[in-house]
PDB file of C-alpha atoms in Angstrom:
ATOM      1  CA  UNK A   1      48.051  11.765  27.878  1.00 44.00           C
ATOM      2  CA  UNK A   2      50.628   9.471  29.708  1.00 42.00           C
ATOM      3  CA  UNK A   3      52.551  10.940  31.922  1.00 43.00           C
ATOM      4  CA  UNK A   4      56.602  11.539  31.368  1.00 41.00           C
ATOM      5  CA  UNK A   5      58.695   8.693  31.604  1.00 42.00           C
ATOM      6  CA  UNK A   6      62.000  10.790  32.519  1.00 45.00           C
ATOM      7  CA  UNK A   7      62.958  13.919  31.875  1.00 47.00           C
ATOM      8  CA  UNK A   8      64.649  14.966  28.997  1.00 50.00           C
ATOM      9  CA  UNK A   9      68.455  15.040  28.269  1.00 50.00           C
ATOM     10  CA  UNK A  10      69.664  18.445  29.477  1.00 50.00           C
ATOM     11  CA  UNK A  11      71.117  20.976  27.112  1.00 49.00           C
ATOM     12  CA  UNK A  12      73.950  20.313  25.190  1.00 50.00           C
ATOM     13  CA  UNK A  13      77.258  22.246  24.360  1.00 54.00           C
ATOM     14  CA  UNK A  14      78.159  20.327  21.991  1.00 54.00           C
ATOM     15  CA  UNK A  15      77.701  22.369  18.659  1.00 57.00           C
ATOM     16  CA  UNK A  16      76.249  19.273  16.996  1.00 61.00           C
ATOM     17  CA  UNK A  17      73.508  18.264  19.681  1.00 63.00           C
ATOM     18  CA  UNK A  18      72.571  22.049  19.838  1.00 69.00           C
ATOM     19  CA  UNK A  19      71.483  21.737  15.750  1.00 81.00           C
ATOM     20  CA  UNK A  20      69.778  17.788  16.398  1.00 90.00           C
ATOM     21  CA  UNK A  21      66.249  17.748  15.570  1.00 93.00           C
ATOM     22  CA  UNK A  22      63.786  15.326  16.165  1.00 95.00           C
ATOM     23  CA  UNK A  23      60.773  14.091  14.312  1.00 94.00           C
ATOM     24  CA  UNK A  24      56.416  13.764  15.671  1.00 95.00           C
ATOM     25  CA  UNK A  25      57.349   9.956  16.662  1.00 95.00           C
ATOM     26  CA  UNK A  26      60.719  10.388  18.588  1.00 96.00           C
ATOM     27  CA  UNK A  27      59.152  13.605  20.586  1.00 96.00           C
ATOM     28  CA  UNK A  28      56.266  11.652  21.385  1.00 96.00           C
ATOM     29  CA  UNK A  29      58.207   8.647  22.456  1.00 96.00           C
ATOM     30  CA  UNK A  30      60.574  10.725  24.804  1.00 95.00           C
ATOM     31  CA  UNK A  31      58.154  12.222  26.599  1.00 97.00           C
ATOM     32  CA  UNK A  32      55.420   9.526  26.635  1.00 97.00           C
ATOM     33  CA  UNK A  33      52.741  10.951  24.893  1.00 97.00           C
ATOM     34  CA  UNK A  34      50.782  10.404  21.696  1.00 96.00           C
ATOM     35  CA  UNK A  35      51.218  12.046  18.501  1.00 95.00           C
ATOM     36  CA  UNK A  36      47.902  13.266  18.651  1.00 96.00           C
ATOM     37  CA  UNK A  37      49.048  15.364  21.856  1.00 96.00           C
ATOM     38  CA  UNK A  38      51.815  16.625  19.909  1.00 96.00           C
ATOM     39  CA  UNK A  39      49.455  17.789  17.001  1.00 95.00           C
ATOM     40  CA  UNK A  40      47.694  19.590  19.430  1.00 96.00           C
ATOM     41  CA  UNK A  41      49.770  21.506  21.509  1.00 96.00           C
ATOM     42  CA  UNK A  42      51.231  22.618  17.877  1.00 95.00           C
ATOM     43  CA  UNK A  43      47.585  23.624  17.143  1.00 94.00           C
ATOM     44  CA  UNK A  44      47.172  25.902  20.234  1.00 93.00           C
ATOM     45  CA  UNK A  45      50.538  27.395  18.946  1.00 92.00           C
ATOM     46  CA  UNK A  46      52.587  25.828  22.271  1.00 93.00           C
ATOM     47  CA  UNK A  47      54.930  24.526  19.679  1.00 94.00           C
ATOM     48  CA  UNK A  48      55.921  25.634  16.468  1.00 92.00           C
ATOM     49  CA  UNK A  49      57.707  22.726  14.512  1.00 94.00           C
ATOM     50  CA  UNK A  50      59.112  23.206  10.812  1.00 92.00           C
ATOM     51  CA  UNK A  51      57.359  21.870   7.915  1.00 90.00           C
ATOM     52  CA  UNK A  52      59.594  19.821   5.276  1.00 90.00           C
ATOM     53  CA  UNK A  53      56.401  18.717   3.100  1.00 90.00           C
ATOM     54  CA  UNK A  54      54.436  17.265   5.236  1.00 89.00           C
ATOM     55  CA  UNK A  55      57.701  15.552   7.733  1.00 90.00           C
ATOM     56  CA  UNK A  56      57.309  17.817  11.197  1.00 91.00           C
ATOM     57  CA  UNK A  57      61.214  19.206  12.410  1.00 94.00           C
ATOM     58  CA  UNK A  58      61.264  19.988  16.126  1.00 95.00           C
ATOM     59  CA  UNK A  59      64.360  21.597  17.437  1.00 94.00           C
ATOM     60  CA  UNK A  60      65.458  22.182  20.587  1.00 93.00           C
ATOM     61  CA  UNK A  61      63.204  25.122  21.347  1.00 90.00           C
ATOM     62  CA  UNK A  62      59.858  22.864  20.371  1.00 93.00           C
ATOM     63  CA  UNK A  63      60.781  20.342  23.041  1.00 94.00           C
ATOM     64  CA  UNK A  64      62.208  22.462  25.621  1.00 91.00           C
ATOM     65  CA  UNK A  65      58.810  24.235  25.194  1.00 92.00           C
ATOM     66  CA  UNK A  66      56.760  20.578  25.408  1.00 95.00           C
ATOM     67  CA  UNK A  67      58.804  19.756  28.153  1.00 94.00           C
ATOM     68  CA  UNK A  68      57.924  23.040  29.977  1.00 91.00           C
ATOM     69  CA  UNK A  69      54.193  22.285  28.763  1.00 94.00           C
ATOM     70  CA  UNK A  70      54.087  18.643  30.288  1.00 95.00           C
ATOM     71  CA  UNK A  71      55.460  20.377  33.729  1.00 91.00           C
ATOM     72  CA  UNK A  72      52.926  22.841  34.109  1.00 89.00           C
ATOM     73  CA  UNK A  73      50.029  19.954  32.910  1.00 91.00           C
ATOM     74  CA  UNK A  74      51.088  17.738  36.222  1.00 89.00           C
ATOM     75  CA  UNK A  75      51.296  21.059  38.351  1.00 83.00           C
ATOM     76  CA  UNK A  76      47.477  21.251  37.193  1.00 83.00           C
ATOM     77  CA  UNK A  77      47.733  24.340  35.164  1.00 85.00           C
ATOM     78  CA  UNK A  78      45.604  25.261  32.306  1.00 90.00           C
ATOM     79  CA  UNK A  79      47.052  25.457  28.807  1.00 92.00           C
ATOM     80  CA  UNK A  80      45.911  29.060  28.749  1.00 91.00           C
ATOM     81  CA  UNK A  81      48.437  29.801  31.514  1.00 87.00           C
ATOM     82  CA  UNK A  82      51.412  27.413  30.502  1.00 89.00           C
ATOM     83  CA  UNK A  83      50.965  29.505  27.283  1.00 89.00           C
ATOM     84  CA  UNK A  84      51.189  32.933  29.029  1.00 84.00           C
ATOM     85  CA  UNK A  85      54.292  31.727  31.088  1.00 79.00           C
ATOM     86  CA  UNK A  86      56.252  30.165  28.267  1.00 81.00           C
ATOM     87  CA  UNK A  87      55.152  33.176  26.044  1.00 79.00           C
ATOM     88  CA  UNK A  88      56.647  36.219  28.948  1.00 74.00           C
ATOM     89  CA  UNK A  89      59.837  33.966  28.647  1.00 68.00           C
ATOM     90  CA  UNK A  90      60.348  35.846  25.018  1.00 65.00           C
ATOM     91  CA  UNK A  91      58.555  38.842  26.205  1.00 66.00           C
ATOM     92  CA  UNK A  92      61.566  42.396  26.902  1.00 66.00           C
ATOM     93  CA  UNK A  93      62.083  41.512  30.675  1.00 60.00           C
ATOM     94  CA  UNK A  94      62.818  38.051  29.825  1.00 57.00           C
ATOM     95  CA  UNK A  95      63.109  35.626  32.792  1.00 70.00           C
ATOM     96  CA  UNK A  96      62.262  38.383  35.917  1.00 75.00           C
ATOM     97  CA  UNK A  97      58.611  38.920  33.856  1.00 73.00           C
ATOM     98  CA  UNK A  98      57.957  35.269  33.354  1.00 72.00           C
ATOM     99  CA  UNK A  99      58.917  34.578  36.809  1.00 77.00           C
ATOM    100  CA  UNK A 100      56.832  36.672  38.824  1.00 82.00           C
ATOM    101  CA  UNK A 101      53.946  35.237  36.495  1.00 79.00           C
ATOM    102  CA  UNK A 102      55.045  32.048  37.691  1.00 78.00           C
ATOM    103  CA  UNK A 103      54.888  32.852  41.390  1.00 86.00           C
ATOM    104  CA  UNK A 104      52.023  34.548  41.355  1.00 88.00           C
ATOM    105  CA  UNK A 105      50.480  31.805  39.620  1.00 82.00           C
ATOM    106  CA  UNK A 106      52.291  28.927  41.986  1.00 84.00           C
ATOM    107  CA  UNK A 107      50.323  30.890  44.653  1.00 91.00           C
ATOM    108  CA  UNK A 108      47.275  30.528  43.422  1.00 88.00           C
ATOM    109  CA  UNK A 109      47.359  27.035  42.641  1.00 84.00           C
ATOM    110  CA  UNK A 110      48.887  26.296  46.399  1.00 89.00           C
ATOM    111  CA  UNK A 111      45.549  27.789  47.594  1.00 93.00           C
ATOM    112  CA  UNK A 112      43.582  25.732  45.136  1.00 88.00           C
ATOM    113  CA  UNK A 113      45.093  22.554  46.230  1.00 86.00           C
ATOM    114  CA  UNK A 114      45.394  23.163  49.967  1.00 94.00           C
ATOM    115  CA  UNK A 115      41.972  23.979  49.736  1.00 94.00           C
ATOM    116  CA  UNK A 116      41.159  20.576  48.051  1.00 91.00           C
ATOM    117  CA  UNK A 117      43.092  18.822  50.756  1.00 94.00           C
ATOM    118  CA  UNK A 118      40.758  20.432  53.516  1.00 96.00           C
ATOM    119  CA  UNK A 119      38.024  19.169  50.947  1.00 96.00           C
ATOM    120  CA  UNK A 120      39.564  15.655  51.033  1.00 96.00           C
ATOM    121  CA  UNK A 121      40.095  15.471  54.819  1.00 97.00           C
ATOM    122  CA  UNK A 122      36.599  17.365  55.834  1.00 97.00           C
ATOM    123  CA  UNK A 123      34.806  14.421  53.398  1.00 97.00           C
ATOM    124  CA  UNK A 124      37.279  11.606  54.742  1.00 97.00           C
ATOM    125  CA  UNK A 125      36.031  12.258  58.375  1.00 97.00           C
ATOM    126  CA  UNK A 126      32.108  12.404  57.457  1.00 97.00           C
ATOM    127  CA  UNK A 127      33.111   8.682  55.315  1.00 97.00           C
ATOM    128  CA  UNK A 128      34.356   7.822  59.359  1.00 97.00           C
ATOM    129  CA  UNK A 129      31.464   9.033  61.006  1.00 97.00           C
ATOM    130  CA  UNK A 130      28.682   7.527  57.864  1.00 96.00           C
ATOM    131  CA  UNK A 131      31.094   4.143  58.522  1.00 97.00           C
ATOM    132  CA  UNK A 132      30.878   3.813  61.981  1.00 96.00           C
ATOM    133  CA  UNK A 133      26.978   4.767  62.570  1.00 96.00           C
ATOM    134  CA  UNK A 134      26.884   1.941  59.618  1.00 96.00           C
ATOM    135  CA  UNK A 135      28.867  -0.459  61.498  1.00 94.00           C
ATOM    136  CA  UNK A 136      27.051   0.214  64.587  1.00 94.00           C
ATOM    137  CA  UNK A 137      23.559  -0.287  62.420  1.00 93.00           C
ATOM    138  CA  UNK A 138      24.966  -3.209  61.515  1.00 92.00           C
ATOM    139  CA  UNK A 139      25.658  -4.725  64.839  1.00 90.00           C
ATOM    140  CA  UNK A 140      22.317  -3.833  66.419  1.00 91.00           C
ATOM    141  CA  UNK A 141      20.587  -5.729  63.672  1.00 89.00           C
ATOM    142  CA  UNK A 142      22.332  -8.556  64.364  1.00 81.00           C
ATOM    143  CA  UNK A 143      21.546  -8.981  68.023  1.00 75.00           C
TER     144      UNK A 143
END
């Protein structure tokens, strides 16, 4: 999957923009990704586009959901959980549900990655130390 060009237009109030649809190769274009991706997402039920024979019809919903789908992908989070969040967005307490998920779930992956960054800094300084005993090899052998 590429990642997003730029984002997508925001909503409309324009009566006629609020009814557009779009079709498998102009979602895929706006938001950098192959059709393939599409097809998928649809598969895991992320998106839900109309049938007319076999043409896909996304509305506004389907790519306001794949653009809420891409987000979550580059904030690291599993499809299982974009699904959850975007899902609680329809669920009775609407947006106070949904965000609570969200924070909860923002929490947990700040952890995860500020965890990784230790990671990343504990290995960078054994890479200094491994270099420098190397270098200092290095320079004893050629004496």
């Amino acid at each position: 999957m590429r990642a997003m060009t730029s984002p997508p237009a925001p909503p409309s109030s324009d009566p006629d923009e609020r009814s557009r649809t779009w079709t498998i190769r102009e979602i895929a274009e706006e938001f950098g990704i192959t059709h393939r991706t599409v097809r998928h997402y649809e598969e895991l039920g992320l998106i839900s586009p109309e049938r007319v024979g076999t043409t896909r019809v996304y509305r506004r919903r389907d790519r306001t959901r794949l653009a809420l789908v891409l987000r979550g992908r580059r904030l690291g989070f599993p499809l299982e959980e974009i699904a959850k969040i975007i899902d609680l967005y329809d669920a009775p307490r609407g947006r106070a549900s949904q965000l609570e998920y969200v924070l909860g779930q923002i929490e947990e992956r700040r952890d995860d990655l500020e965890q990784r960054r230790r990671d990343i800094e504990d290995a960078l300084a054994e890479l200094d130390t491994f270099e420098r005993r190397c270098r200092e090899d290095l320079g004893s052998l050629a004496r």
